[in-house]
Amino acid sequence: MSRLHRPAGTLADGDDPVLLTARDAGWSYAGLRVLRLPAGAPRTIHTGEYEAFVLPLGGGCTVRVDGESFELTGRKTVFARVTDFVYVPREAEVELVSRTGAQIALPMARCERRLSAKYGAAEDVPVEVRGAGRATRQVTNFGTPGTWEHADKLNACELITPDGNWSSYPPHKHDEASECEVVNEEIYYFRIAGRDAITPSREGFGMHRTYTTDGELEENVAVRDGDVFLIPRGYHGPCVAAPGYPMYYLNVLAGPAPERSMAFCDDPAHGWVRDTWISTAPDPRCPVTGHRGRVC
């Protein structure tokens, strides 16, 4: 088994689907938790040295932190709509409770500054259609620099790739400080929709590639619903959604740069593909979702 590919269940912590700290990943900054909240049962977590987003994947919840209370409407699934979210700081005690039950992602980053908690409304989240043709995908920029500035180290966004399409393409990297990129550790958390294109299912699958030009990394893996993939360095992409099975992934990025950035460099062997998008129509299935629900 690949040391970078963590299939669903291998990072489980009791009933929680994912517990991945920076130390578990073998690096310094980025982490991810996915919590399962039973209906009506309060859950308390401590952020420690991590800042985090409270991001509903399915269902909604109340978030109580630092004497404030935030109501998250959430969503049925990640393929149903863009969700609202809450930023929570390091060294915080956070209480979560869901009336009907929920699954909640906590993309997180080790940081130094302690900021205040803050609510992010779904209607304020920019939805970008990126690429063209079969490389068209939706990028939901809820926690990215330039869109969300209330974070110390943490960057996060969501992608939805219609079935049969490619995303994270051309392949790109961000493992050194240069004129075009900054150093970021990155986590991919995959959800794969089943035949109804809305409900996550282990029936479907997609493909993911990560590699280095020196051949030290050459990972070409099938990913299924709930899988995690770690990107310590190297070019990554494409992520390919198999026909019949739309693909979602949550990207979590963090690194040592003094200012948050998601700058990257394309693999020069494939960067020319971007130029072809000017004369190629985007896939009309994108955007897939917005804050009001499904668009297509």
PDB file of C-alpha atoms in Angstrom:
ATOM      1  CA  MET A   1       0.000   0.000   0.000  1.00  0.00           C
ATOM      2  CA  SER A   2       1.217   3.530  -0.771  1.00  0.00           C
ATOM      3  CA  ARG A   3       2.408   5.495   2.256  1.00  0.00           C
ATOM      4  CA  LEU A   4       0.725   8.592   0.773  1.00  0.00           C
ATOM      5  CA  HIS A   5      -2.632   6.970  -0.012  1.00  0.00           C
ATOM      6  CA  ARG A   6      -4.724   6.348   3.104  1.00  0.00           C
ATOM      7  CA  PRO A   7      -7.858   4.382   2.139  1.00  0.00           C
ATOM      8  CA  ALA A   8     -11.115   4.965   3.991  1.00  0.00           C
ATOM      9  CA  GLY A   9     -10.983   3.479   7.481  1.00  0.00           C
ATOM     10  CA  THR A  10      -7.198   3.485   7.873  1.00  0.00           C
ATOM     11  CA  LEU A  11      -7.260   6.894   9.614  1.00  0.00           C
ATOM     12  CA  ALA A  12     -10.411   6.217  11.659  1.00  0.00           C
ATOM     13  CA  ASP A  13     -10.522   7.172  15.336  1.00  0.00           C
ATOM     14  CA  GLY A  14     -13.377   5.298  16.932  1.00  0.00           C
ATOM     15  CA  ASP A  15     -16.559   6.419  15.148  1.00  0.00           C
ATOM     16  CA  ASP A  16     -14.749   9.322  13.483  1.00  0.00           C
ATOM     17  CA  PRO A  17     -13.740   8.609   9.870  1.00  0.00           C
ATOM     18  CA  VAL A  18     -10.467  10.582   9.889  1.00  0.00           C
ATOM     19  CA  LEU A  19      -7.916  11.762  12.435  1.00  0.00           C
ATOM     20  CA  LEU A  20      -4.732  13.013  10.774  1.00  0.00           C
ATOM     21  CA  THR A  21      -2.350  15.352  12.592  1.00  0.00           C
ATOM     22  CA  ALA A  22       0.722  16.930  11.024  1.00  0.00           C
ATOM     23  CA  ARG A  23       2.854  14.496  13.011  1.00  0.00           C
ATOM     24  CA  ASP A  24       0.826  11.543  11.698  1.00  0.00           C
ATOM     25  CA  ALA A  25       1.431  12.804   8.171  1.00  0.00           C
ATOM     26  CA  GLY A  26       5.172  13.136   8.777  1.00  0.00           C
ATOM     27  CA  TRP A  27       5.309  16.894   8.235  1.00  0.00           C
ATOM     28  CA  SER A  28       4.856  20.152  10.155  1.00  0.00           C
ATOM     29  CA  TYR A  29       1.639  22.029   9.415  1.00  0.00           C
ATOM     30  CA  ALA A  30      -1.416  20.522   7.679  1.00  0.00           C
ATOM     31  CA  GLY A  31      -3.934  18.199   9.316  1.00  0.00           C
ATOM     32  CA  LEU A  32      -7.505  16.949   8.959  1.00  0.00           C
ATOM     33  CA  ARG A  33     -10.224  15.530  11.157  1.00  0.00           C
ATOM     34  CA  VAL A  34     -13.596  14.222  10.029  1.00  0.00           C
ATOM     35  CA  LEU A  35     -16.079  13.843  12.881  1.00  0.00           C
ATOM     36  CA  ARG A  36     -19.321  11.916  13.039  1.00  0.00           C
ATOM     37  CA  LEU A  37     -21.867  13.664  15.297  1.00  0.00           C
ATOM     38  CA  PRO A  38     -24.784  11.550  16.553  1.00  0.00           C
ATOM     39  CA  ALA A  39     -28.125  13.339  16.741  1.00  0.00           C
ATOM     40  CA  GLY A  40     -28.466  15.484  19.870  1.00  0.00           C
ATOM     41  CA  ALA A  41     -25.188  14.432  21.482  1.00  0.00           C
ATOM     42  CA  PRO A  42     -22.825  17.355  22.243  1.00  0.00           C
ATOM     43  CA  ARG A  43     -19.200  16.830  21.282  1.00  0.00           C
ATOM     44  CA  THR A  44     -16.304  18.843  22.707  1.00  0.00           C
ATOM     45  CA  ILE A  45     -12.962  19.107  20.926  1.00  0.00           C
ATOM     46  CA  HIS A  46      -9.794  21.011  21.789  1.00  0.00           C
ATOM     47  CA  THR A  47      -7.888  22.599  18.932  1.00  0.00           C
ATOM     48  CA  GLY A  48      -4.518  22.742  20.719  1.00  0.00           C
ATOM     49  CA  GLU A  49      -1.872  24.222  18.429  1.00  0.00           C
ATOM     50  CA  TYR A  50      -4.147  24.030  15.366  1.00  0.00           C
ATOM     51  CA  GLU A  51      -6.533  26.550  13.821  1.00  0.00           C
ATOM     52  CA  ALA A  52      -9.391  24.957  11.881  1.00  0.00           C
ATOM     53  CA  PHE A  53     -12.509  25.392   9.808  1.00  0.00           C
ATOM     54  CA  VAL A  54     -15.694  23.668  10.961  1.00  0.00           C
ATOM     55  CA  LEU A  55     -17.053  22.543   7.590  1.00  0.00           C
ATOM     56  CA  PRO A  56     -20.256  20.471   7.343  1.00  0.00           C
ATOM     57  CA  LEU A  57     -20.003  17.592   4.868  1.00  0.00           C
ATOM     58  CA  GLY A  58     -23.491  16.284   5.610  1.00  0.00           C
ATOM     59  CA  GLY A  59     -26.027  17.792   8.000  1.00  0.00           C
ATOM     60  CA  GLY A  60     -25.674  20.951  10.070  1.00  0.00           C
ATOM     61  CA  CYS A  61     -24.642  21.799  13.613  1.00  0.00           C
ATOM     62  CA  THR A  62     -24.291  24.432  16.313  1.00  0.00           C
ATOM     63  CA  VAL A  63     -20.744  25.574  17.069  1.00  0.00           C
ATOM     64  CA  ARG A  64     -19.956  27.094  20.466  1.00  0.00           C
ATOM     65  CA  VAL A  65     -16.504  28.588  21.006  1.00  0.00           C
ATOM     66  CA  ASP A  66     -15.030  31.432  23.072  1.00  0.00           C
ATOM     67  CA  GLY A  67     -18.462  32.365  24.458  1.00  0.00           C
ATOM     68  CA  GLU A  68     -20.048  32.663  20.994  1.00  0.00           C
ATOM     69  CA  SER A  69     -22.577  30.423  19.280  1.00  0.00           C
ATOM     70  CA  PHE A  70     -22.869  29.879  15.518  1.00  0.00           C
ATOM     71  CA  GLU A  71     -25.613  27.992  13.681  1.00  0.00           C
ATOM     72  CA  LEU A  72     -24.429  26.110  10.598  1.00  0.00           C
ATOM     73  CA  THR A  73     -27.190  25.195   8.149  1.00  0.00           C
ATOM     74  CA  GLY A  74     -24.847  22.757   6.399  1.00  0.00           C
ATOM     75  CA  ARG A  75     -26.036  20.603   3.509  1.00  0.00           C
ATOM     76  CA  LYS A  76     -27.383  17.166   2.664  1.00  0.00           C
ATOM     77  CA  THR A  77     -24.103  16.100   1.004  1.00  0.00           C
ATOM     78  CA  VAL A  78     -21.058  17.794  -0.510  1.00  0.00           C
ATOM     79  CA  PHE A  79     -22.686  17.355  -3.936  1.00  0.00           C
ATOM     80  CA  ALA A  80     -25.899  19.147  -2.881  1.00  0.00           C
ATOM     81  CA  ARG A  81     -24.859  22.759  -2.154  1.00  0.00           C
ATOM     82  CA  VAL A  82     -22.150  25.130  -0.982  1.00  0.00           C
ATOM     83  CA  THR A  83     -22.152  25.248   2.818  1.00  0.00           C
ATOM     84  CA  ASP A  84     -21.587  27.834   5.505  1.00  0.00           C
ATOM     85  CA  PHE A  85     -18.687  27.264   7.933  1.00  0.00           C
ATOM     86  CA  VAL A  86     -16.918  28.593  11.019  1.00  0.00           C
ATOM     87  CA  TYR A  87     -13.247  29.405  11.617  1.00  0.00           C
ATOM     88  CA  VAL A  88     -12.076  28.360  15.095  1.00  0.00           C
ATOM     89  CA  PRO A  89      -8.720  29.409  16.583  1.00  0.00           C
ATOM     90  CA  ARG A  90      -5.900  27.490  18.209  1.00  0.00           C
ATOM     91  CA  GLU A  91      -6.090  26.807  21.955  1.00  0.00           C
ATOM     92  CA  ALA A  92      -9.889  26.714  21.868  1.00  0.00           C
ATOM     93  CA  GLU A  93     -12.521  24.469  23.414  1.00  0.00           C
ATOM     94  CA  VAL A  94     -15.171  23.891  20.752  1.00  0.00           C
ATOM     95  CA  GLU A  95     -18.577  22.322  21.390  1.00  0.00           C
ATOM     96  CA  LEU A  96     -20.447  20.838  18.436  1.00  0.00           C
ATOM     97  CA  VAL A  97     -24.004  19.536  18.511  1.00  0.00           C
ATOM     98  CA  SER A  98     -26.309  18.479  15.686  1.00  0.00           C
ATOM     99  CA  ARG A  99     -30.053  18.028  16.080  1.00  0.00           C
ATOM    100  CA  THR A 100     -30.302  15.383  13.363  1.00  0.00           C
ATOM    101  CA  GLY A 101     -26.730  14.065  13.161  1.00  0.00           C
ATOM    102  CA  ALA A 102     -23.911  15.295  10.943  1.00  0.00           C
ATOM    103  CA  GLN A 103     -20.517  14.607   9.475  1.00  0.00           C
ATOM    104  CA  ILE A 104     -18.122  17.506   9.948  1.00  0.00           C
ATOM    105  CA  ALA A 105     -14.672  18.118   8.440  1.00  0.00           C
ATOM    106  CA  LEU A 106     -12.023  20.040  10.357  1.00  0.00           C
ATOM    107  CA  PRO A 107      -9.288  21.068   7.908  1.00  0.00           C
ATOM    108  CA  MET A 108      -6.571  22.397  10.193  1.00  0.00           C
ATOM    109  CA  ALA A 109      -3.086  23.887  10.380  1.00  0.00           C
ATOM    110  CA  ARG A 110      -0.514  24.307  13.130  1.00  0.00           C
ATOM    111  CA  CYS A 111      -0.066  28.024  13.666  1.00  0.00           C
ATOM    112  CA  GLU A 112       1.338  30.639  16.051  1.00  0.00           C
ATOM    113  CA  ARG A 113      -1.276  33.416  16.129  1.00  0.00           C
ATOM    114  CA  ARG A 114      -4.559  33.045  17.971  1.00  0.00           C
ATOM    115  CA  LEU A 115      -7.369  34.784  16.113  1.00  0.00           C
ATOM    116  CA  SER A 116     -11.048  35.115  17.013  1.00  0.00           C
ATOM    117  CA  ALA A 117     -13.771  32.713  15.885  1.00  0.00           C
ATOM    118  CA  LYS A 118     -15.618  33.838  12.740  1.00  0.00           C
ATOM    119  CA  TYR A 119     -18.633  32.707  10.725  1.00  0.00           C
ATOM    120  CA  GLY A 120     -18.529  32.300   6.933  1.00  0.00           C
ATOM    121  CA  ALA A 121     -21.859  32.547   5.109  1.00  0.00           C
ATOM    122  CA  ALA A 122     -22.522  30.204   2.190  1.00  0.00           C
ATOM    123  CA  GLU A 123     -23.749  33.065  -0.007  1.00  0.00           C
ATOM    124  CA  ASP A 124     -20.382  34.812   0.384  1.00  0.00           C
ATOM    125  CA  VAL A 125     -18.342  31.848  -0.873  1.00  0.00           C
ATOM    126  CA  PRO A 126     -17.048  32.374  -4.444  1.00  0.00           C
ATOM    127  CA  VAL A 127     -17.652  29.482  -6.825  1.00  0.00           C
ATOM    128  CA  GLU A 128     -15.165  29.346  -9.705  1.00  0.00           C
ATOM    129  CA  VAL A 129     -15.423  27.367 -12.929  1.00  0.00           C
ATOM    130  CA  ARG A 130     -11.860  26.401 -13.819  1.00  0.00           C
ATOM    131  CA  GLY A 131     -10.538  24.782 -16.987  1.00  0.00           C
ATOM    132  CA  ALA A 132     -12.388  23.883 -20.173  1.00  0.00           C
ATOM    133  CA  GLY A 133     -13.693  20.847 -22.035  1.00  0.00           C
ATOM    134  CA  ARG A 134     -13.012  17.639 -20.148  1.00  0.00           C
ATOM    135  CA  ALA A 135     -10.731  19.547 -17.765  1.00  0.00           C
ATOM    136  CA  THR A 136     -13.641  21.647 -16.414  1.00  0.00           C
ATOM    137  CA  ARG A 137     -14.278  21.569 -12.666  1.00  0.00           C
ATOM    138  CA  GLN A 138     -15.838  23.632  -9.886  1.00  0.00           C
ATOM    139  CA  VAL A 139     -13.590  25.247  -7.283  1.00  0.00           C
ATOM    140  CA  THR A 140     -15.352  26.433  -4.126  1.00  0.00           C
ATOM    141  CA  ASN A 141     -13.004  29.000  -2.594  1.00  0.00           C
ATOM    142  CA  PHE A 142     -14.326  29.172   0.952  1.00  0.00           C
ATOM    143  CA  GLY A 143     -10.948  29.349   2.746  1.00  0.00           C
ATOM    144  CA  THR A 144      -8.456  30.650   0.197  1.00  0.00           C
ATOM    145  CA  PRO A 145      -6.220  33.756   0.312  1.00  0.00           C
ATOM    146  CA  GLY A 146      -7.920  36.733  -1.286  1.00  0.00           C
ATOM    147  CA  THR A 147     -11.319  35.310  -0.358  1.00  0.00           C
ATOM    148  CA  TRP A 148     -10.921  34.459   3.318  1.00  0.00           C
ATOM    149  CA  GLU A 149      -8.178  36.402   5.116  1.00  0.00           C
ATOM    150  CA  HIS A 150      -9.088  35.392   8.675  1.00  0.00           C
ATOM    151  CA  ALA A 151      -6.468  32.669   9.233  1.00  0.00           C
ATOM    152  CA  ASP A 152      -2.804  32.419  10.143  1.00  0.00           C
ATOM    153  CA  LYS A 153      -1.541  29.404   8.141  1.00  0.00           C
ATOM    154  CA  LEU A 154      -4.636  27.539   6.965  1.00  0.00           C
ATOM    155  CA  ASN A 155      -5.789  27.410   3.337  1.00  0.00           C
ATOM    156  CA  ALA A 156      -8.681  25.243   2.146  1.00  0.00           C
ATOM    157  CA  CYS A 157     -11.014  24.857  -0.806  1.00  0.00           C
ATOM    158  CA  GLU A 158     -13.410  22.295  -2.263  1.00  0.00           C
ATOM    159  CA  LEU A 159     -13.518  20.888  -5.791  1.00  0.00           C
ATOM    160  CA  ILE A 160     -16.269  19.076  -7.635  1.00  0.00           C
ATOM    161  CA  THR A 161     -15.309  17.272 -10.826  1.00  0.00           C
ATOM    162  CA  PRO A 162     -18.212  16.077 -13.043  1.00  0.00           C
ATOM    163  CA  ASP A 163     -18.044  12.414 -13.951  1.00  0.00           C
ATOM    164  CA  GLY A 164     -15.632  11.738 -16.787  1.00  0.00           C
ATOM    165  CA  ASN A 165     -13.690  14.983 -16.253  1.00  0.00           C
ATOM    166  CA  TRP A 166     -10.126  15.729 -15.112  1.00  0.00           C
ATOM    167  CA  SER A 167      -9.153  18.201 -12.376  1.00  0.00           C
ATOM    168  CA  SER A 168      -5.906  19.276 -10.694  1.00  0.00           C
ATOM    169  CA  TYR A 169      -4.654  19.560 -14.250  1.00  0.00           C
ATOM    170  CA  PRO A 170      -2.158  20.470 -15.618  1.00  0.00           C
ATOM    171  CA  PRO A 171      -0.071  18.786 -12.888  1.00  0.00           C
ATOM    172  CA  HIS A 172       1.426  21.338 -10.528  1.00  0.00           C
ATOM    173  CA  LYS A 173       3.611  21.551  -7.433  1.00  0.00           C
ATOM    174  CA  HIS A 174       4.339  23.807  -4.463  1.00  0.00           C
ATOM    175  CA  ASP A 175       7.332  22.336  -2.661  1.00  0.00           C
ATOM    176  CA  GLU A 176       9.929  25.113  -2.858  1.00  0.00           C
ATOM    177  CA  ALA A 177      10.059  28.886  -2.470  1.00  0.00           C
ATOM    178  CA  SER A 178      10.514  30.432  -5.916  1.00  0.00           C
ATOM    179  CA  GLU A 179       9.146  33.168  -8.139  1.00  0.00           C
ATOM    180  CA  CYS A 180       6.039  31.156  -8.946  1.00  0.00           C
ATOM    181  CA  GLU A 181       5.415  28.920  -5.923  1.00  0.00           C
ATOM    182  CA  VAL A 182       5.472  28.686  -2.144  1.00  0.00           C
ATOM    183  CA  VAL A 183       5.981  25.632   0.059  1.00  0.00           C
ATOM    184  CA  ASN A 184       2.715  23.999   1.102  1.00  0.00           C
ATOM    185  CA  GLU A 185       1.902  20.577   2.510  1.00  0.00           C
ATOM    186  CA  GLU A 186      -1.386  19.395   1.053  1.00  0.00           C
ATOM    187  CA  ILE A 187      -4.117  16.912   1.920  1.00  0.00           C
ATOM    188  CA  TYR A 188      -6.768  15.623  -0.483  1.00  0.00           C
ATOM    189  CA  TYR A 189      -9.937  14.202   1.108  1.00  0.00           C
ATOM    190  CA  PHE A 190     -12.135  12.460  -1.462  1.00  0.00           C
ATOM    191  CA  ARG A 191     -15.861  11.878  -1.649  1.00  0.00           C
ATOM    192  CA  ILE A 192     -17.242   9.981  -4.637  1.00  0.00           C
ATOM    193  CA  ALA A 193     -20.927  10.199  -5.549  1.00  0.00           C
ATOM    194  CA  GLY A 194     -22.931   7.143  -6.446  1.00  0.00           C
ATOM    195  CA  ARG A 195     -25.357   6.682  -9.312  1.00  0.00           C
ATOM    196  CA  ASP A 196     -27.655   9.510  -8.201  1.00  0.00           C
ATOM    197  CA  ALA A 197     -24.704  11.981  -8.426  1.00  0.00           C
ATOM    198  CA  ILE A 198     -25.513  13.304  -4.927  1.00  0.00           C
ATOM    199  CA  THR A 199     -25.107  10.544  -2.347  1.00  0.00           C
ATOM    200  CA  PRO A 200     -21.515   9.482  -1.509  1.00  0.00           C
ATOM    201  CA  SER A 201     -20.926   5.804  -2.186  1.00  0.00           C
ATOM    202  CA  ARG A 202     -18.069   3.303  -2.153  1.00  0.00           C
ATOM    203  CA  GLU A 203     -19.399   1.932  -5.434  1.00  0.00           C
ATOM    204  CA  GLY A 204     -17.643   4.529  -7.576  1.00  0.00           C
ATOM    205  CA  PHE A 205     -14.001   5.499  -7.907  1.00  0.00           C
ATOM    206  CA  GLY A 206     -11.559   7.965  -9.430  1.00  0.00           C
ATOM    207  CA  MET A 207      -7.847   8.157 -10.140  1.00  0.00           C
ATOM    208  CA  HIS A 208      -5.118  10.351  -8.644  1.00  0.00           C
ATOM    209  CA  ARG A 209      -1.491  10.902  -9.634  1.00  0.00           C
ATOM    210  CA  THR A 210       1.472  12.370  -7.696  1.00  0.00           C
ATOM    211  CA  TYR A 211       5.034  12.232  -9.027  1.00  0.00           C
ATOM    212  CA  THR A 212       8.469  13.856  -9.013  1.00  0.00           C
ATOM    213  CA  THR A 213      10.709  14.412 -12.021  1.00  0.00           C
ATOM    214  CA  ASP A 214      13.498  12.412 -10.366  1.00  0.00           C
ATOM    215  CA  GLY A 215      11.203   9.374 -10.155  1.00  0.00           C
ATOM    216  CA  GLU A 216      11.361   9.151  -6.363  1.00  0.00           C
ATOM    217  CA  LEU A 217       7.587   9.519  -6.216  1.00  0.00           C
ATOM    218  CA  GLU A 218       5.410   7.850  -8.836  1.00  0.00           C
ATOM    219  CA  GLU A 219       1.941   7.290  -7.394  1.00  0.00           C
ATOM    220  CA  ASN A 220      -0.977   6.364  -9.643  1.00  0.00           C
ATOM    221  CA  VAL A 221      -3.824   5.165  -7.461  1.00  0.00           C
ATOM    222  CA  ALA A 222      -7.533   4.474  -7.567  1.00  0.00           C
ATOM    223  CA  VAL A 223      -9.356   6.520  -4.921  1.00  0.00           C
ATOM    224  CA  ARG A 224     -12.766   5.814  -3.446  1.00  0.00           C
ATOM    225  CA  ASP A 225     -15.190   7.598  -1.169  1.00  0.00           C
ATOM    226  CA  GLY A 226     -13.560   8.599   2.124  1.00  0.00           C
ATOM    227  CA  ASP A 227      -9.951   8.128   0.992  1.00  0.00           C
ATOM    228  CA  VAL A 228      -7.176  10.575   1.925  1.00  0.00           C
ATOM    229  CA  PHE A 229      -4.067  11.327  -0.122  1.00  0.00           C
ATOM    230  CA  LEU A 230      -1.021  13.198   1.210  1.00  0.00           C
ATOM    231  CA  ILE A 231       1.085  15.514  -0.970  1.00  0.00           C
ATOM    232  CA  PRO A 232       4.443  16.164   0.739  1.00  0.00           C
ATOM    233  CA  ARG A 233       6.104  17.321  -2.486  1.00  0.00           C
ATOM    234  CA  GLY A 234       6.155  16.820  -6.223  1.00  0.00           C
ATOM    235  CA  TYR A 235       3.686  17.391  -9.032  1.00  0.00           C
ATOM    236  CA  HIS A 236       0.116  16.281  -8.427  1.00  0.00           C
ATOM    237  CA  GLY A 237      -2.627  15.805 -10.937  1.00  0.00           C
ATOM    238  CA  PRO A 238      -4.699  14.803 -12.563  1.00  0.00           C
ATOM    239  CA  CYS A 239      -7.597  13.700 -10.422  1.00  0.00           C
ATOM    240  CA  VAL A 240      -9.929  11.853 -12.781  1.00  0.00           C
ATOM    241  CA  ALA A 241     -13.596  11.175 -12.062  1.00  0.00           C
ATOM    242  CA  ALA A 242     -14.667   7.870 -13.585  1.00  0.00           C
ATOM    243  CA  PRO A 243     -17.679   8.068 -15.926  1.00  0.00           C
ATOM    244  CA  GLY A 244     -20.854   7.787 -13.862  1.00  0.00           C
ATOM    245  CA  TYR A 245     -19.239   8.936 -10.596  1.00  0.00           C
ATOM    246  CA  PRO A 246     -18.739  12.651  -9.814  1.00  0.00           C
ATOM    247  CA  MET A 247     -15.733  13.397  -7.595  1.00  0.00           C
ATOM    248  CA  TYR A 248     -15.385  15.822  -4.692  1.00  0.00           C
ATOM    249  CA  TYR A 249     -12.251  16.600  -2.784  1.00  0.00           C
ATOM    250  CA  LEU A 250     -11.372  18.906   0.056  1.00  0.00           C
ATOM    251  CA  ASN A 251      -7.918  20.462  -0.283  1.00  0.00           C
ATOM    252  CA  VAL A 252      -6.089  21.442   2.909  1.00  0.00           C
ATOM    253  CA  LEU A 253      -2.844  23.389   2.506  1.00  0.00           C
ATOM    254  CA  ALA A 254      -0.427  24.943   4.999  1.00  0.00           C
ATOM    255  CA  GLY A 255       3.262  25.757   5.071  1.00  0.00           C
ATOM    256  CA  PRO A 256       6.048  27.905   6.500  1.00  0.00           C
ATOM    257  CA  ALA A 257       5.610  31.034   4.342  1.00  0.00           C
ATOM    258  CA  PRO A 258       5.011  34.182   6.439  1.00  0.00           C
ATOM    259  CA  GLU A 259       1.955  35.057   4.317  1.00  0.00           C
ATOM    260  CA  ARG A 260      -0.741  32.567   3.314  1.00  0.00           C
ATOM    261  CA  SER A 261      -0.489  31.643  -0.358  1.00  0.00           C
ATOM    262  CA  MET A 262      -1.513  28.822  -2.684  1.00  0.00           C
ATOM    263  CA  ALA A 263       0.937  29.762  -5.456  1.00  0.00           C
ATOM    264  CA  PHE A 264       2.130  26.833  -7.581  1.00  0.00           C
ATOM    265  CA  CYS A 265       4.152  25.947 -10.679  1.00  0.00           C
ATOM    266  CA  ASP A 266       2.811  23.789 -13.514  1.00  0.00           C
ATOM    267  CA  ASP A 267       4.824  20.860 -14.802  1.00  0.00           C
ATOM    268  CA  PRO A 268       6.455  22.548 -17.816  1.00  0.00           C
ATOM    269  CA  ALA A 269       5.843  19.413 -19.863  1.00  0.00           C
ATOM    270  CA  HIS A 270       2.084  19.946 -19.631  1.00  0.00           C
ATOM    271  CA  GLY A 271       1.534  23.611 -18.806  1.00  0.00           C
ATOM    272  CA  TRP A 272       0.787  24.392 -22.466  1.00  0.00           C
ATOM    273  CA  VAL A 273      -2.622  22.793 -22.010  1.00  0.00           C
ATOM    274  CA  ARG A 274      -3.833  25.927 -20.192  1.00  0.00           C
ATOM    275  CA  ASP A 275      -3.449  27.923 -23.411  1.00  0.00           C
ATOM    276  CA  THR A 276      -5.923  25.645 -25.203  1.00  0.00           C
ATOM    277  CA  TRP A 277      -8.714  26.574 -22.773  1.00  0.00           C
ATOM    278  CA  ILE A 278      -9.088  29.975 -24.431  1.00  0.00           C
ATOM    279  CA  SER A 279     -10.587  28.346 -27.516  1.00  0.00           C
ATOM    280  CA  THR A 280     -12.383  25.470 -25.757  1.00  0.00           C
ATOM    281  CA  ALA A 281     -15.834  25.803 -24.193  1.00  0.00           C
ATOM    282  CA  PRO A 282     -16.220  24.897 -20.514  1.00  0.00           C
ATOM    283  CA  ASP A 283     -18.322  21.892 -19.583  1.00  0.00           C
ATOM    284  CA  PRO A 284     -21.894  23.230 -19.103  1.00  0.00           C
ATOM    285  CA  ARG A 285     -22.306  20.965 -16.067  1.00  0.00           C
ATOM    286  CA  CYS A 286     -20.172  23.436 -14.096  1.00  0.00           C
ATOM    287  CA  PRO A 287     -20.815  24.994 -11.726  1.00  0.00           C
ATOM    288  CA  VAL A 288     -22.450  21.987 -10.127  1.00  0.00           C
ATOM    289  CA  THR A 289     -23.568  23.703  -6.911  1.00  0.00           C
ATOM    290  CA  GLY A 290     -24.095  27.120  -5.346  1.00  0.00           C
ATOM    291  CA  HIS A 291     -25.304  28.361  -1.989  1.00  0.00           C
ATOM    292  CA  ARG A 292     -28.919  27.816  -3.058  1.00  0.00           C
ATOM    293  CA  GLY A 293     -28.313  24.200  -4.027  1.00  0.00           C
ATOM    294  CA  ARG A 294     -27.535  22.301  -7.209  1.00  0.00           C
ATOM    295  CA  VAL A 295     -27.146  24.369 -10.343  1.00  0.00           C
ATOM    296  CA  CYS A 296     -27.149  21.569 -12.909  1.00  0.00           C
TER     297      CYS A 296
END
